């Protein structure tokens, strides 16, 4: 028996070694989508000099592994179809039995979506806007692949990390934590083409564009950016700093909990006597300050809610808008939810049986490590009942609105939590190295780039950086005309009635200029899809629809598609400025968010109207030489649209009778 076990172990070890020498990238898995109409690279590693056979759709293609073990075959351009099986065999394995078999392979269109958090925003986050259509939609022809976050300060990697979402077919469950833009784009493009769609999402919230560009590209114009990353190319230092940050955070929380009176006095309990607590208005923010500065530490708020007999015991959903920064929220003493940072909406389910007839209490424990705790305005604050309680458009029918008056009690006032920044994902080149370079040369139909919020504080170099990045990626894929759609940043922050100096507007103009100057780059503007109080607006289906229009024209050659209007010419006659566009606009006698300036560069609001494909502007300044539109953080009054319903996007142009902008 012992001898047989030894022989079995030896056989298994040999089999493992035979299979181990043939490897493929993580992108090659069951359910994958291959790009139609283009040569399709299939690549991996094997023993040096080993012959590798790739069999697909009844044909076999061979390659020989180079000295470094790398091999590659290019499948010929194919029509859409499937499912197929992809088989890869290394010559030393005996030939007949494949070393790797990948099933349920479709041939269709593959889209790569990249950028920062507005690509990251999940289906779960936007679900209340689109409940019915998400609940009722499944499609095995649309496959989802999520690249796992990783960084590398040293150099490019050969492969990405294994992923939990690897070519899963679209369903509510599979898409729940997947990119909402990616989900809706897949649906939209499938409806357009009726062929399989592969949606590859490779994004990281808060990251600057520099993180997505190669060191070789950056070093030419921005050498100090590359040097900055080299400072962190020390795994021992990074590991030690990260451990120190974790220990500091643990100690800070330990001291906070030890000093917080609400922990020992049970501030969350329904029967706790809060009659001595101070009444405060949730929007005043004075309750979150001490000596004029925001309280770092914890703050407690309670609110009593009366529930009638008909609603007592029912499951419900508590909507607490959006809070800054972290919160622990309780209903009748039971925790119903917690969120560790400011951006996610607070949507907490109240389980059946928790609400009782009569008096109920909601308790919120704010925890802030910086800034000032506060409620975000223009968000819903209520308890919702019924089958539609997860909807936001429209709001549920059966609700109990919350009061803006809360009972307040101080928690623990703390010093700032010490930390050293080792956010490697924000350093130049680190994401290109770890999660972008390994994807090439996987065949693509096009790329979506939705990023810029993290560069809006310094928008000056963005046009050069975006131009560089697109060229960088096209070189990596060896596709000089790889289609790119750039999503122009949405409107955000407080509106203004007067002209602004806006970094967001400058960055949008950089995005526009890149789309104007580079071939096969289109702009999909979200300038009217944003929210004043939320950097992550929820209308992602509409963003995906506009991206899809760009691809309709670029990829499928649909010349009937009208994209965002472009200025054909500008002309000034005294204080009247005429802008001519490439398509008709909706007629309007009063357009807003237009400004003009004379040679001194001081802009003033201007009156404007739309007639056909022209906008006629009446300038308040004499001899206008420049005209701007939607040049604000949040040009909320924008109302210039094409007949097809697309906005006239932001721009800043010089006025000329001959020059086309």
Tab-separated table of C-alpha atoms in Angstrom, residues 5 37 74 76-77 85 93 138 174 217 220 240 274 319 330 372 396 403 424 437 461 472 489 496 582:
chain	number	residue	atom	x	y	z
A	5	UNK	CA	0.851	5.564	-2.595
A	37	UNK	CA	-13.413	40.928	-36.981
A	74	UNK	CA	-2.880	34.910	-33.642
A	76	UNK	CA	-7.594	34.881	-37.745
A	77	UNK	CA	-10.383	37.436	-37.769
A	85	UNK	CA	-13.911	25.462	-27.008
A	93	UNK	CA	2.424	16.473	-22.964
A	138	UNK	CA	-30.458	38.381	-17.529
A	174	UNK	CA	-23.449	38.576	-11.004
A	217	UNK	CA	6.170	57.651	-21.741
A	220	UNK	CA	10.071	62.153	-21.612
A	240	UNK	CA	6.672	48.702	7.424
A	274	UNK	CA	-32.082	61.161	26.228
A	319	UNK	CA	-32.441	56.092	3.991
A	330	UNK	CA	-28.839	51.667	15.049
A	372	UNK	CA	-16.427	68.140	10.120
A	396	UNK	CA	-41.485	54.776	-2.482
A	403	UNK	CA	-37.144	65.165	10.883
A	424	UNK	CA	0.733	53.238	-4.147
A	437	UNK	CA	0.282	46.201	-19.274
A	461	UNK	CA	-0.906	69.209	-17.807
A	472	UNK	CA	0.818	54.801	-24.858
A	489	UNK	CA	-16.615	65.057	-16.211
A	496	UNK	CA	-22.710	79.725	-9.368
A	582	UNK	CA	-22.427	71.036	-37.167
